[in-house]
mmCIF file of C-alpha atoms in Angstrom:
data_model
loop_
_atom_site.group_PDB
_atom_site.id
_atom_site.type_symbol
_atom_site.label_atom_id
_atom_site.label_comp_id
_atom_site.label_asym_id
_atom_site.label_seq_id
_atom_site.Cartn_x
_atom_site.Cartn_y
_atom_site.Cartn_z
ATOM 1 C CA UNK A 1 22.392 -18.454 22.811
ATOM 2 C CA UNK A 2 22.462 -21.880 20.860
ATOM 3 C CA UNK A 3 25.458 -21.397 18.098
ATOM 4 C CA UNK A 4 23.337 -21.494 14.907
ATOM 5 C CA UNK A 5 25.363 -24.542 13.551
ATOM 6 C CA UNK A 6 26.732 -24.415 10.117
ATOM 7 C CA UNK A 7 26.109 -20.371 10.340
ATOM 8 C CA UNK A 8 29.250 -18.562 9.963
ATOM 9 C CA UNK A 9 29.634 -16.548 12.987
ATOM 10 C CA UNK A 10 28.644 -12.840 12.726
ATOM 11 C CA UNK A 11 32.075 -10.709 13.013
ATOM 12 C CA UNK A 12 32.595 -8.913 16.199
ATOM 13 C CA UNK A 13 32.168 -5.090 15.690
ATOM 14 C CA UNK A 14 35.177 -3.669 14.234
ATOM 15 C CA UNK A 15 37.646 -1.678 16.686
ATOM 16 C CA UNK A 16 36.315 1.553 14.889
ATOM 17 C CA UNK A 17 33.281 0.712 16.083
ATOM 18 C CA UNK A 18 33.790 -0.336 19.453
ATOM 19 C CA UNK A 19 34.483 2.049 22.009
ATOM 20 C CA UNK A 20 36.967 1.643 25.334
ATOM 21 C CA UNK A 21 36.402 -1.746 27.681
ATOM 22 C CA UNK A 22 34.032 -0.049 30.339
ATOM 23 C CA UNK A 23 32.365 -2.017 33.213
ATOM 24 C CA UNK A 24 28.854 -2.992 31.312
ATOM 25 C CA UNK A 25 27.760 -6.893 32.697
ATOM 26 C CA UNK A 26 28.181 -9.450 29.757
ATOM 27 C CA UNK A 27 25.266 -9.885 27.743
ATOM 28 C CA UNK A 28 22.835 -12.585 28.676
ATOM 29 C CA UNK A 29 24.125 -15.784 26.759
ATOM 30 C CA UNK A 30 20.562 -16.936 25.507
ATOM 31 C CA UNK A 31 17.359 -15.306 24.021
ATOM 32 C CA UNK A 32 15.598 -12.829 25.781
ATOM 33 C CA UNK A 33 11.588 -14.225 27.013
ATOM 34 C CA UNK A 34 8.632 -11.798 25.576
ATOM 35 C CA UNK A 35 4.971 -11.781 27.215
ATOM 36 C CA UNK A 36 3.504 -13.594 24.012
ATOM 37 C CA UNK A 37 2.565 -16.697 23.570
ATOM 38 C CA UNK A 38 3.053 -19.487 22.272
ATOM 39 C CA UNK A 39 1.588 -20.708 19.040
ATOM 40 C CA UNK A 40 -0.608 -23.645 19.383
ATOM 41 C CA UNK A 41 1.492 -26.878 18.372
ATOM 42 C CA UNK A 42 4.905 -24.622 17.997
ATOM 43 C CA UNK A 43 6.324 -26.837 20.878
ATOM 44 C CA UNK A 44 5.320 -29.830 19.118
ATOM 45 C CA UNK A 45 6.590 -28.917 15.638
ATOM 46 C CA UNK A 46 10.023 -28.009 17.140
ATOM 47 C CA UNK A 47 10.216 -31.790 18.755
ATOM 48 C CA UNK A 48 9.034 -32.656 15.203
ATOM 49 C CA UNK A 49 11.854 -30.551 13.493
ATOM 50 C CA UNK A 50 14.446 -31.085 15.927
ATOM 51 C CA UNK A 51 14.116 -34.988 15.190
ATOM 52 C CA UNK A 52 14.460 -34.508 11.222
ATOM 53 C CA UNK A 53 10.536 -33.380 10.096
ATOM 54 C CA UNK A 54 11.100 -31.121 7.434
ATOM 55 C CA UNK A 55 7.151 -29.906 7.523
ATOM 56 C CA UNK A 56 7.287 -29.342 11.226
ATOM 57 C CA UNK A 57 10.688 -27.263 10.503
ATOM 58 C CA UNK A 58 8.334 -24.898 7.802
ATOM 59 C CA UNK A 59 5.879 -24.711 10.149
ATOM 60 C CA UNK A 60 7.907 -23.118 12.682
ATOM 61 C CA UNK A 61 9.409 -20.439 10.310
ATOM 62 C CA UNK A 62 6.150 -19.678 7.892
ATOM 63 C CA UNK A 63 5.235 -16.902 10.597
ATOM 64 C CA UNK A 64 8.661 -15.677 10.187
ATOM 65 C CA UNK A 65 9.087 -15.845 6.664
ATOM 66 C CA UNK A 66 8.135 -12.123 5.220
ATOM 67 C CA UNK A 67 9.743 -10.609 7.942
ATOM 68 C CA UNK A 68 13.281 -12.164 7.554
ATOM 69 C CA UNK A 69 12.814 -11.414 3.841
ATOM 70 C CA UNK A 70 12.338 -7.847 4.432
ATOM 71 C CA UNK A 71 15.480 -8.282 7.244
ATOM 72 C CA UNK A 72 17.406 -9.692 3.814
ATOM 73 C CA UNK A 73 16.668 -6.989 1.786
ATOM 74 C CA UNK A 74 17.119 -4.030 3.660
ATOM 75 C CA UNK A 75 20.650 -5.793 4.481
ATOM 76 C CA UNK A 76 21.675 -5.866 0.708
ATOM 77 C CA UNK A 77 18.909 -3.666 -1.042
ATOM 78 C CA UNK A 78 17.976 -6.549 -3.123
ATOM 79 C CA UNK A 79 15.137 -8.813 -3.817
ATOM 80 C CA UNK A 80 17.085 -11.207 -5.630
ATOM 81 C CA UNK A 81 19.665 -10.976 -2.914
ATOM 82 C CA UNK A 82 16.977 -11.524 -0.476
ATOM 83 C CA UNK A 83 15.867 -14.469 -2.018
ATOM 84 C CA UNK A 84 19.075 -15.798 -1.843
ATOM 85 C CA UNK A 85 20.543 -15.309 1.462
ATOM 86 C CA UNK A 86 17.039 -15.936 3.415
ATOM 87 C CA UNK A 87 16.763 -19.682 1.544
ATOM 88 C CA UNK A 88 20.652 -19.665 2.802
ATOM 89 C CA UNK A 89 19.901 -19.038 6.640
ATOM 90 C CA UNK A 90 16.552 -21.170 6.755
ATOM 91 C CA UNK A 91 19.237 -23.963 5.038
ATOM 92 C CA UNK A 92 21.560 -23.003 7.938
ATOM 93 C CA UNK A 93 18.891 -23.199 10.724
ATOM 94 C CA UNK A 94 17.559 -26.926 9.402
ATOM 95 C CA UNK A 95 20.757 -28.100 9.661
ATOM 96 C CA UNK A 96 21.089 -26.735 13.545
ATOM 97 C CA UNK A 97 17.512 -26.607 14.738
ATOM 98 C CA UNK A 98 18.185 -29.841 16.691
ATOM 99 C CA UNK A 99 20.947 -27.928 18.883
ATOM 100 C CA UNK A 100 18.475 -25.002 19.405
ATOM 101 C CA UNK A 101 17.508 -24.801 22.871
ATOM 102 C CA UNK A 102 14.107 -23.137 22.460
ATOM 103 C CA UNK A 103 11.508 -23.685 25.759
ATOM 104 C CA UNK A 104 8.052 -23.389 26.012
ATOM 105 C CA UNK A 105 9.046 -20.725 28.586
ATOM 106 C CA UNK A 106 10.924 -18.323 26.028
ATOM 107 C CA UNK A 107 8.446 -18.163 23.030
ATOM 108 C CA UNK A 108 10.788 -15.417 21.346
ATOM 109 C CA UNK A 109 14.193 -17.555 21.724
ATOM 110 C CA UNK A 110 13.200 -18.952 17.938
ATOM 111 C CA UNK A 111 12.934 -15.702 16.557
ATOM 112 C CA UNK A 112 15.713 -13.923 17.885
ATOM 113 C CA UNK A 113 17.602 -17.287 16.658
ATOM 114 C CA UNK A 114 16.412 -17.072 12.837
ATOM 115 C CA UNK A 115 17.290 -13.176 13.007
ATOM 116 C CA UNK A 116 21.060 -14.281 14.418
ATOM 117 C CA UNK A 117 21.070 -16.726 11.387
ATOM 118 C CA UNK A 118 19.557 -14.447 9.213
ATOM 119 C CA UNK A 119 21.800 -11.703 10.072
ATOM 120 C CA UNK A 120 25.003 -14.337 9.804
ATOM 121 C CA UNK A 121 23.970 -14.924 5.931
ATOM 122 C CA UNK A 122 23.502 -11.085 5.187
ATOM 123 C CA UNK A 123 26.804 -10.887 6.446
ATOM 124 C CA UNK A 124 28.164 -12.979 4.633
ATOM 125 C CA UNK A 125 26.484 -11.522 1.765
ATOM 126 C CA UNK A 126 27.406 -7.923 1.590
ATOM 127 C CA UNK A 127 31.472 -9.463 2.497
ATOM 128 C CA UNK A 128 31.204 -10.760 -0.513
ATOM 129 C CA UNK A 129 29.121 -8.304 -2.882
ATOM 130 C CA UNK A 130 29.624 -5.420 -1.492
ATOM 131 C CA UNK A 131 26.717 -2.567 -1.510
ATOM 132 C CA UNK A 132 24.159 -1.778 -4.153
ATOM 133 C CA UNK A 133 23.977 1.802 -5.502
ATOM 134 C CA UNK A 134 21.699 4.336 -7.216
ATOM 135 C CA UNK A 135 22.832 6.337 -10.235
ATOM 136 C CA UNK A 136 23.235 9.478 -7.439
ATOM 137 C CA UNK A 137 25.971 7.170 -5.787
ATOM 138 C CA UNK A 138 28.144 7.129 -8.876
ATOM 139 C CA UNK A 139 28.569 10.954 -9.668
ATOM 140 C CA UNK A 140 26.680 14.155 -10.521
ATOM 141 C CA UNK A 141 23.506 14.966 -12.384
ATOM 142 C CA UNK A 142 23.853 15.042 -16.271
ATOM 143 C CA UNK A 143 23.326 18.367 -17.412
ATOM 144 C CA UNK A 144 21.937 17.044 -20.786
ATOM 145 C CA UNK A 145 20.439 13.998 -21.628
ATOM 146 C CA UNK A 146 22.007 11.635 -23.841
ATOM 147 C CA UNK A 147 23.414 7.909 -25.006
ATOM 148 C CA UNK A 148 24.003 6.009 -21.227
ATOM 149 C CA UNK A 149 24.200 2.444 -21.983
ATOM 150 C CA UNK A 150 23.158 0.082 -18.931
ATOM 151 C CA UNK A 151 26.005 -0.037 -16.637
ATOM 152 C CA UNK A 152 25.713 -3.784 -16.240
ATOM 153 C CA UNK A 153 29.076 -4.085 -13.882
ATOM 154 C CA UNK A 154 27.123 -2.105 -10.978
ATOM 155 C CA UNK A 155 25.166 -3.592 -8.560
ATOM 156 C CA UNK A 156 22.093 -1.959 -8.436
ATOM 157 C CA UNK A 157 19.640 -1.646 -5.631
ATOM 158 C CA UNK A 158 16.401 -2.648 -6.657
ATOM 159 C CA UNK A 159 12.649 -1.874 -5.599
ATOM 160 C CA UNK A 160 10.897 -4.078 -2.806
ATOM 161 C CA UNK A 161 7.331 -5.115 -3.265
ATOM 162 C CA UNK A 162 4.770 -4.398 -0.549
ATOM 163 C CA UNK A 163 2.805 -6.654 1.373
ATOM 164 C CA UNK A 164 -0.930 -5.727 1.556
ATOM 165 C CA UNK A 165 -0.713 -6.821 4.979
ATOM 166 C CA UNK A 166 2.525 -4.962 6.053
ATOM 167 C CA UNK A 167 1.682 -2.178 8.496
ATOM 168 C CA UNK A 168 3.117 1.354 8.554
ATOM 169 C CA UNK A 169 6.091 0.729 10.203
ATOM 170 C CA UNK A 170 7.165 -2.304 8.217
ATOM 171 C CA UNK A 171 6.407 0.292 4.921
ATOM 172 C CA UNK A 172 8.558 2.508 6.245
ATOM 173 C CA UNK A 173 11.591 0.509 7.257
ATOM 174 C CA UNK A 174 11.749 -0.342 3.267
ATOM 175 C CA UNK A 175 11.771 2.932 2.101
ATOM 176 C CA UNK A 176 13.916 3.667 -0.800
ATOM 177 C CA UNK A 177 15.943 6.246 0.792
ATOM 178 C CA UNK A 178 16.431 4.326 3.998
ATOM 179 C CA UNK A 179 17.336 1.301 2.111
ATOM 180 C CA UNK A 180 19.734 3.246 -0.407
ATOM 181 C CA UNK A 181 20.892 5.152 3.140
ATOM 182 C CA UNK A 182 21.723 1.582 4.431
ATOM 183 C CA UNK A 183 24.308 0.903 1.702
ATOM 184 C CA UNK A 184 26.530 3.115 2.838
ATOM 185 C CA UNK A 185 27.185 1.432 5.989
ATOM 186 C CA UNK A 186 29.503 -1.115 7.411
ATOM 187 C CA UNK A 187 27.983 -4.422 7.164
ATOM 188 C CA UNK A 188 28.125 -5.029 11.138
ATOM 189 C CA UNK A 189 27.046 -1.181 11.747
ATOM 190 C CA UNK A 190 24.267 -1.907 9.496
ATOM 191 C CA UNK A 191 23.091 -4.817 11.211
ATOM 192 C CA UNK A 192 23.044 -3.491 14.519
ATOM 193 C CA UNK A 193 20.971 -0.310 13.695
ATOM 194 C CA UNK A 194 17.965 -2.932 11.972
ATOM 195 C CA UNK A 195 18.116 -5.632 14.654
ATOM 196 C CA UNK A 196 17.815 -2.386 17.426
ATOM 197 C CA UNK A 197 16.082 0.571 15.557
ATOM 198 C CA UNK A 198 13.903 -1.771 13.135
ATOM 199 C CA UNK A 199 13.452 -4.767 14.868
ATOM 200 C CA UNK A 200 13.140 -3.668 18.537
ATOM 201 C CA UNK A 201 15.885 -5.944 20.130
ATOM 202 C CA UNK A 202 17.490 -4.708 23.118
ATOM 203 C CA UNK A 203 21.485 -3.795 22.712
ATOM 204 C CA UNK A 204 21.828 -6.612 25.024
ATOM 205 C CA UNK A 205 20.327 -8.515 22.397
ATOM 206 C CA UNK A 206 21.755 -8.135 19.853
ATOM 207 C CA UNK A 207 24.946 -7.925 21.484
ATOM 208 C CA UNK A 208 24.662 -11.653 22.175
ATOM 209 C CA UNK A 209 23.645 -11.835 18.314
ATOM 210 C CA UNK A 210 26.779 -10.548 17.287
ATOM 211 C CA UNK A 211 29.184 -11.831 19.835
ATOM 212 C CA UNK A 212 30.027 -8.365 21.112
ATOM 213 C CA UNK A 213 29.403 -5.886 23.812
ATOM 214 C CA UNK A 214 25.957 -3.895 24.733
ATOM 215 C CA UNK A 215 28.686 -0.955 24.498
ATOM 216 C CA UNK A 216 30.057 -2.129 21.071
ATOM 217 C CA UNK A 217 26.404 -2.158 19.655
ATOM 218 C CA UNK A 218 25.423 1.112 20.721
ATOM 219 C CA UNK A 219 28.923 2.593 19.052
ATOM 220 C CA UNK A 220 28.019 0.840 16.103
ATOM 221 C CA UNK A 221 24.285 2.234 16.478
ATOM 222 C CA UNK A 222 25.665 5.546 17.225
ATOM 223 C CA UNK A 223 27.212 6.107 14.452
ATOM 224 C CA UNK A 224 25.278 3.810 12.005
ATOM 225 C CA UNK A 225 22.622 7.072 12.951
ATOM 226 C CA UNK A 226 25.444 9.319 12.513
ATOM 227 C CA UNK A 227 25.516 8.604 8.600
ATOM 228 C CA UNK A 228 21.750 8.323 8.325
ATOM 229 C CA UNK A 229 21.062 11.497 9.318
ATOM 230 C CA UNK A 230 23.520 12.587 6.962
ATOM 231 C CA UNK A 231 21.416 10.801 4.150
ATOM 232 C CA UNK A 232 18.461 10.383 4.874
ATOM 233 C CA UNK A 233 16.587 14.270 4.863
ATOM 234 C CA UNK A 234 12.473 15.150 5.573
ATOM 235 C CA UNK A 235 10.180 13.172 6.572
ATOM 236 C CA UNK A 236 9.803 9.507 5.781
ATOM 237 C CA UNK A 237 7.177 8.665 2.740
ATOM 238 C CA UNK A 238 4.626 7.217 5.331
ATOM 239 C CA UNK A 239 4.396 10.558 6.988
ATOM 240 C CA UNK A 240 3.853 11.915 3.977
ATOM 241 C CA UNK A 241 1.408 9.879 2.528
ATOM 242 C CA UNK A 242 -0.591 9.522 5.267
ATOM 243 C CA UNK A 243 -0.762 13.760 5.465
ATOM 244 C CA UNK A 244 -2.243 13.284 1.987
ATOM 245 C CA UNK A 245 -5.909 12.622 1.015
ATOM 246 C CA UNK A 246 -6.496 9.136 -0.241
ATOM 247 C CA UNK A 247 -8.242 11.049 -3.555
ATOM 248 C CA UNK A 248 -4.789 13.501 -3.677
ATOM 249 C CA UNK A 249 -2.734 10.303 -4.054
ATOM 250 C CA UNK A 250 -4.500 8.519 -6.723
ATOM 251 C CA UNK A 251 -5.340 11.656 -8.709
ATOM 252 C CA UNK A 252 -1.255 11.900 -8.447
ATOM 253 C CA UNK A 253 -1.102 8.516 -10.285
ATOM 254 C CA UNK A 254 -3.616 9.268 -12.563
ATOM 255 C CA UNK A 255 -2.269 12.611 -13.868
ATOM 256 C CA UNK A 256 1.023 11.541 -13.839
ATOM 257 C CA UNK A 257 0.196 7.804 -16.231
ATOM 258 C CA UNK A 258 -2.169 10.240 -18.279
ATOM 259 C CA UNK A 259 0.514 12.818 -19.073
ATOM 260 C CA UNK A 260 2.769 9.933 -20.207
ATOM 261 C CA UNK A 261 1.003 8.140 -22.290
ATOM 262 C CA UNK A 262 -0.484 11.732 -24.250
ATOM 263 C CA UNK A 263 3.083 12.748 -24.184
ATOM 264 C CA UNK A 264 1.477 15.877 -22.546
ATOM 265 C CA UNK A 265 4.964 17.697 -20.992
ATOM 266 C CA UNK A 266 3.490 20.295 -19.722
ATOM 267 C CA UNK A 267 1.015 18.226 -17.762
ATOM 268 C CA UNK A 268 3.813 15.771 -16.111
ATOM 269 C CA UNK A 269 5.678 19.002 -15.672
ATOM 270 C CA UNK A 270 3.294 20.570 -13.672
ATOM 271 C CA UNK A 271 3.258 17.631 -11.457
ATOM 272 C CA UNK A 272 7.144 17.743 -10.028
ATOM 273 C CA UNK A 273 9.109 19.737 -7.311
ATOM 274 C CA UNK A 274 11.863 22.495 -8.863
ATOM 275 C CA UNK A 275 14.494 20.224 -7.550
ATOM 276 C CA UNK A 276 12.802 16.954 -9.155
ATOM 277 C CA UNK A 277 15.129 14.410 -9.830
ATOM 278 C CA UNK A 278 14.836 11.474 -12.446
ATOM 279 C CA UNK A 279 16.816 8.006 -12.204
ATOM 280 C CA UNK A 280 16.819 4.958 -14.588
ATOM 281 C CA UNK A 281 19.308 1.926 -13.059
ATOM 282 C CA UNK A 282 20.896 0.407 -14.321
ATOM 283 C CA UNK A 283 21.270 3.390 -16.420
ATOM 284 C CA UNK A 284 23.826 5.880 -14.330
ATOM 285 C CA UNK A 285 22.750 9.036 -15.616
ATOM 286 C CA UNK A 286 20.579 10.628 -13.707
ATOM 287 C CA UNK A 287 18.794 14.130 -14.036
ATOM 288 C CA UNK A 288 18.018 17.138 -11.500
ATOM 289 C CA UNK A 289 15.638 19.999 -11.850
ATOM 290 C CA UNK A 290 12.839 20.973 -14.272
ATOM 291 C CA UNK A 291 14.911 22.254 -16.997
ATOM 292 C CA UNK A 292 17.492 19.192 -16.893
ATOM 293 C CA UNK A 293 14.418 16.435 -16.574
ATOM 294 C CA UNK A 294 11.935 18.497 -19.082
ATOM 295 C CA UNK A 295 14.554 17.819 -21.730
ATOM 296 C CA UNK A 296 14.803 14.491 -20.723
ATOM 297 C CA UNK A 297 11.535 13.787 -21.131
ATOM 298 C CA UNK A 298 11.245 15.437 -24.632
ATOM 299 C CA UNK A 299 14.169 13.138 -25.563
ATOM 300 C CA UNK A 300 13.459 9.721 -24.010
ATOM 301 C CA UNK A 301 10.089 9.272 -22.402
ATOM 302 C CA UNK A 302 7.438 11.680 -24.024
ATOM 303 C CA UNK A 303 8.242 10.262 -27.341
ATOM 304 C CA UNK A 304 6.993 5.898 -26.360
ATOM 305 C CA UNK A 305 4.142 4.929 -26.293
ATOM 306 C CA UNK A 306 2.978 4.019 -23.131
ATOM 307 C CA UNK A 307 0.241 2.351 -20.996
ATOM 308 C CA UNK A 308 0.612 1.665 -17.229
ATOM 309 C CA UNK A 309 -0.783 0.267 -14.179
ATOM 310 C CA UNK A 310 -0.917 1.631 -10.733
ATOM 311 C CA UNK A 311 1.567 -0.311 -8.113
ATOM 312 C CA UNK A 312 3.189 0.318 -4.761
ATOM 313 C CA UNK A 313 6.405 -0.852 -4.235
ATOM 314 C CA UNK A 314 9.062 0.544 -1.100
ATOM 315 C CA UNK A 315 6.003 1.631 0.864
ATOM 316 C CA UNK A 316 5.554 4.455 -1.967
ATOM 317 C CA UNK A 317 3.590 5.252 -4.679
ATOM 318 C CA UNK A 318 4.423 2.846 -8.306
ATOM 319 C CA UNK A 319 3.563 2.484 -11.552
ATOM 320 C CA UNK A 320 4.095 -0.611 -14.115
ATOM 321 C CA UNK A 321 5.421 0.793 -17.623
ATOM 322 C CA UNK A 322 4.643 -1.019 -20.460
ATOM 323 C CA UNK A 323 5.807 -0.814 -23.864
ATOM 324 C CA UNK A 324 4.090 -1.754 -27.053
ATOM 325 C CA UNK A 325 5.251 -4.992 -28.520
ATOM 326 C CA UNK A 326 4.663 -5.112 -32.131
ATOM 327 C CA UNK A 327 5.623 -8.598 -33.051
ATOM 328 C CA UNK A 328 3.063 -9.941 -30.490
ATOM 329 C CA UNK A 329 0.462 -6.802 -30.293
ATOM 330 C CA UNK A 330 0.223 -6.543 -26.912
ATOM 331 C CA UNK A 331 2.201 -3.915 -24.375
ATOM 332 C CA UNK A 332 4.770 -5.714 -22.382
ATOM 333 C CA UNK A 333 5.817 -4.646 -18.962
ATOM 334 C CA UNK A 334 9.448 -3.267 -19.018
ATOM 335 C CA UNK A 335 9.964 -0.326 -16.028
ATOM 336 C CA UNK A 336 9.025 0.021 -12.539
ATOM 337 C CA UNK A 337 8.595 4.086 -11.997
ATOM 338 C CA UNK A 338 8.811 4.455 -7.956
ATOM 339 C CA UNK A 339 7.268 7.857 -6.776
ATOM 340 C CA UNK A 340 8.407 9.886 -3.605
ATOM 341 C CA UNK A 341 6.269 12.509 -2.900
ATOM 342 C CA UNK A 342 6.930 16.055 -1.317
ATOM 343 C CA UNK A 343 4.329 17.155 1.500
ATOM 344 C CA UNK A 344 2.752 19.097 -0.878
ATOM 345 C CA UNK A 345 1.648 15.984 -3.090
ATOM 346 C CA UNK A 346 4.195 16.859 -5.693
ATOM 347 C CA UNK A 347 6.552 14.254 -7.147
ATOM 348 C CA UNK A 348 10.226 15.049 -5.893
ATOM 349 C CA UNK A 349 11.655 11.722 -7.428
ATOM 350 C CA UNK A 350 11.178 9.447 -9.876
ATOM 351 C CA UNK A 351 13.176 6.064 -9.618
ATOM 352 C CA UNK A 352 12.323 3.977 -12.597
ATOM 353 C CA UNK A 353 13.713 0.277 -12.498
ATOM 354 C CA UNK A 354 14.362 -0.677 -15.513
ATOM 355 C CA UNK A 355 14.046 -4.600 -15.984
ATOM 356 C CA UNK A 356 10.754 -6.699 -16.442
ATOM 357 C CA UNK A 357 11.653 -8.933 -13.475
ATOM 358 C CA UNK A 358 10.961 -5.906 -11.350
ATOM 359 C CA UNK A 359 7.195 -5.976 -13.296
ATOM 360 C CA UNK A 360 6.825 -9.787 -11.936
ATOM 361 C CA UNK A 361 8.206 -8.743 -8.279
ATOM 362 C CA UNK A 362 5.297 -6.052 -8.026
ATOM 363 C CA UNK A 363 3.030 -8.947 -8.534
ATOM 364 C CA UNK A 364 2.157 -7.020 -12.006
ATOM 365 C CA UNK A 365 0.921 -8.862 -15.396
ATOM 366 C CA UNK A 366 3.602 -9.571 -17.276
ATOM 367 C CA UNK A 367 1.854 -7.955 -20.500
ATOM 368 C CA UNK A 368 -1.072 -6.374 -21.351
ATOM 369 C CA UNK A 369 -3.816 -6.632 -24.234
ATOM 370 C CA UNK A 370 -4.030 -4.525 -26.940
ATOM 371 C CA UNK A 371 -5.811 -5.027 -30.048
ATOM 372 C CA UNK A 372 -3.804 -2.072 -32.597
ATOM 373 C CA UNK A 373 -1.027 -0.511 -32.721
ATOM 374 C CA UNK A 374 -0.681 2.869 -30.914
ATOM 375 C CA UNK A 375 -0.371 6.092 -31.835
ATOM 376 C CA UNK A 376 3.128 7.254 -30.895
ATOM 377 C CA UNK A 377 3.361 10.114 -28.184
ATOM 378 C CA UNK A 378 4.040 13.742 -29.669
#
């Protein structure tokens, strides 16, 4: 494979992660051909690019674009982060698209050569921030709620909005509890598993991404699993929402916004599991169980006023929170509450992201109207 030029070069698997020499053949040194073809003008606009065209070079990677974002993201369990490091490897891959050696013959050589840039950047990323957490990361339930200022030195992972287009498997490979599952692996580890188990590439792939063996990558993917499994319990939210009737899921939304904003505790009650737990990053207490989120809610929640709108966000269920702004009369958009359902349309957790960029991410209004103040919530 072309060296991605100014990319720094993705770390060979770790010795813990690579098992004995054995007698596998060397990975191919270039991109693998697929059967599909090639977009009309594609050869053209990589002449273009490869001779300095800037538009011919965002051309070439617009098809590309949403799915290296959502590569970026599950990598660091950021949006932000995403942002970041996918303008980084597109940067990268300008300055080296005119030593890619892409044919008309091998119409998937670009894309597994973005994804080895891509993956060089994310990389690079988590080396130097390290892994994004959820309040259950940092220690136990809190029996009782109280005072838990925002824990601003954490790096928190943070919600991913949904495409309308993305299909079911591209909803579930963003998953909260994959993504938060994902965090706790090494960087190369976690590469491997999303390049094979996410993105289809062969191990002979994306052993030739990451300058290593076939039997280096399935270590790696071996235990990368390992630790999933581990995490990662029941069945993933797509199963689960597609089990449910359409009508089930957005009477869920609307019972569950309802009880809120009547401060009706018994009603939002009656909507979770026994084992429901309620988290509030960048806030690290967290709460498990009816009793220990009931009195919660009495405390914190039940007594706002609230008014929402329905959302999706992760491939799950969402709701935008908004708060009543006095100064300006209006309700401004302050939480992101992101719902995972159990199979029998209950809500087993409640993630809500505090922070009104995560309002603007969800492709949300930033406020709403309102023409008098509300009555506050009993």
């Amino acid at each position: 494979m072309t060296d991605p030029g100014t990319a720094t070069p993705v770390a060979p698997l770790t010795p813990d992660d690579s098992p004995a020499p054995d007698d596998s053949p060397a990975p191919d040194d270039s991109p693998t051909p697929d059967d599909s073809p090639t977009p009309e003008g594609a050869g053209d606009d990589l002449e273009r690019a490869r001779h300095g065209d800037d538009d011919a070079f965002a051309r070439l990677v617009a098809p590309l674009r949403r799915e290296l974002h959502a590569h970026c993201y599950r990598m660091l369990g950021s949006t932000h982060d995403a942002d970041d490091v996918l303008q980084d490897a597109l940067l990268r891959a300008w300055r080296a698209i005119g030593r890619f050696e892409g044919r008309p013959d091998r119409p998937n050589a670009l894309r597994s050569w973005l994804y080895t840039v891509a993956t060089n950047a994310g990389l690079d990323a988590v080396a130097r921030r390290g892994r994004r957490a959820l309040p259950m990361d940092l220690g136990p339930s809190s029996e009782a709620p109280g005072d838990d200022p925002p824990r601003t030195e954490v790096a928190w992972l943070g919600p991913y909005p949904d495409h309308p287009d993305a299909t079911v498997e591209e909803r579930e490979a963003v998953e909260l509890a994959f993504v938060a599952a994902l965090q706790h692996l090494p960087g190369n580890q976690r590469a491997a598993l999303l390049l094979m188990e996410v993105l289809g590439f062969s191990a002979a792939e994306v052993a030739t991404m990451m300058v290593t063996t076939t039997a280096s990558v399935n270590s790696a993917v071996q235990r990368a699993r390992a630790t999933l499994a581990a995490k990662v319990t029941g069945p993933s939210q797509q199963r689960t929402l597609r089990a449910l009737p359409d009508a089930a899921l957005a009477a869920t939304v609307a019972r569950y916004t309802s009880a809120l904003e009547a401060g009706d505790a018994d009603a939002l009650v009656g909507l979770l599991t026994a084992d429901v737990t309620w988290s509030m990053p960048p806030s690290a207490a967290w709460y498990r169980g009816l009793d220990a989120v009931s009195a919660f809610l009495h405390q914190g929640p039940l007594g706002v006023a609230w008014r929402h709108v329905p959302a999706s966000a992760n491939g799950q269920l969402a709701v935008g929170c908004y708060l009543w702004d006095a100064d300006e009369s209006l309700w401004r958009g302050g939480v992101l509450d992101v719902l995972t359902l159990a199979e029998d349309g209950r809500i087993a957790e409640v993630t809500a992201f505090i922070g009104a960029e995560h309002i603007a991410a969800a492709g949300l209004p930033a406020t709403l109207p309102g023409d008098t103040p509300p009555t506050t919530a009993p």
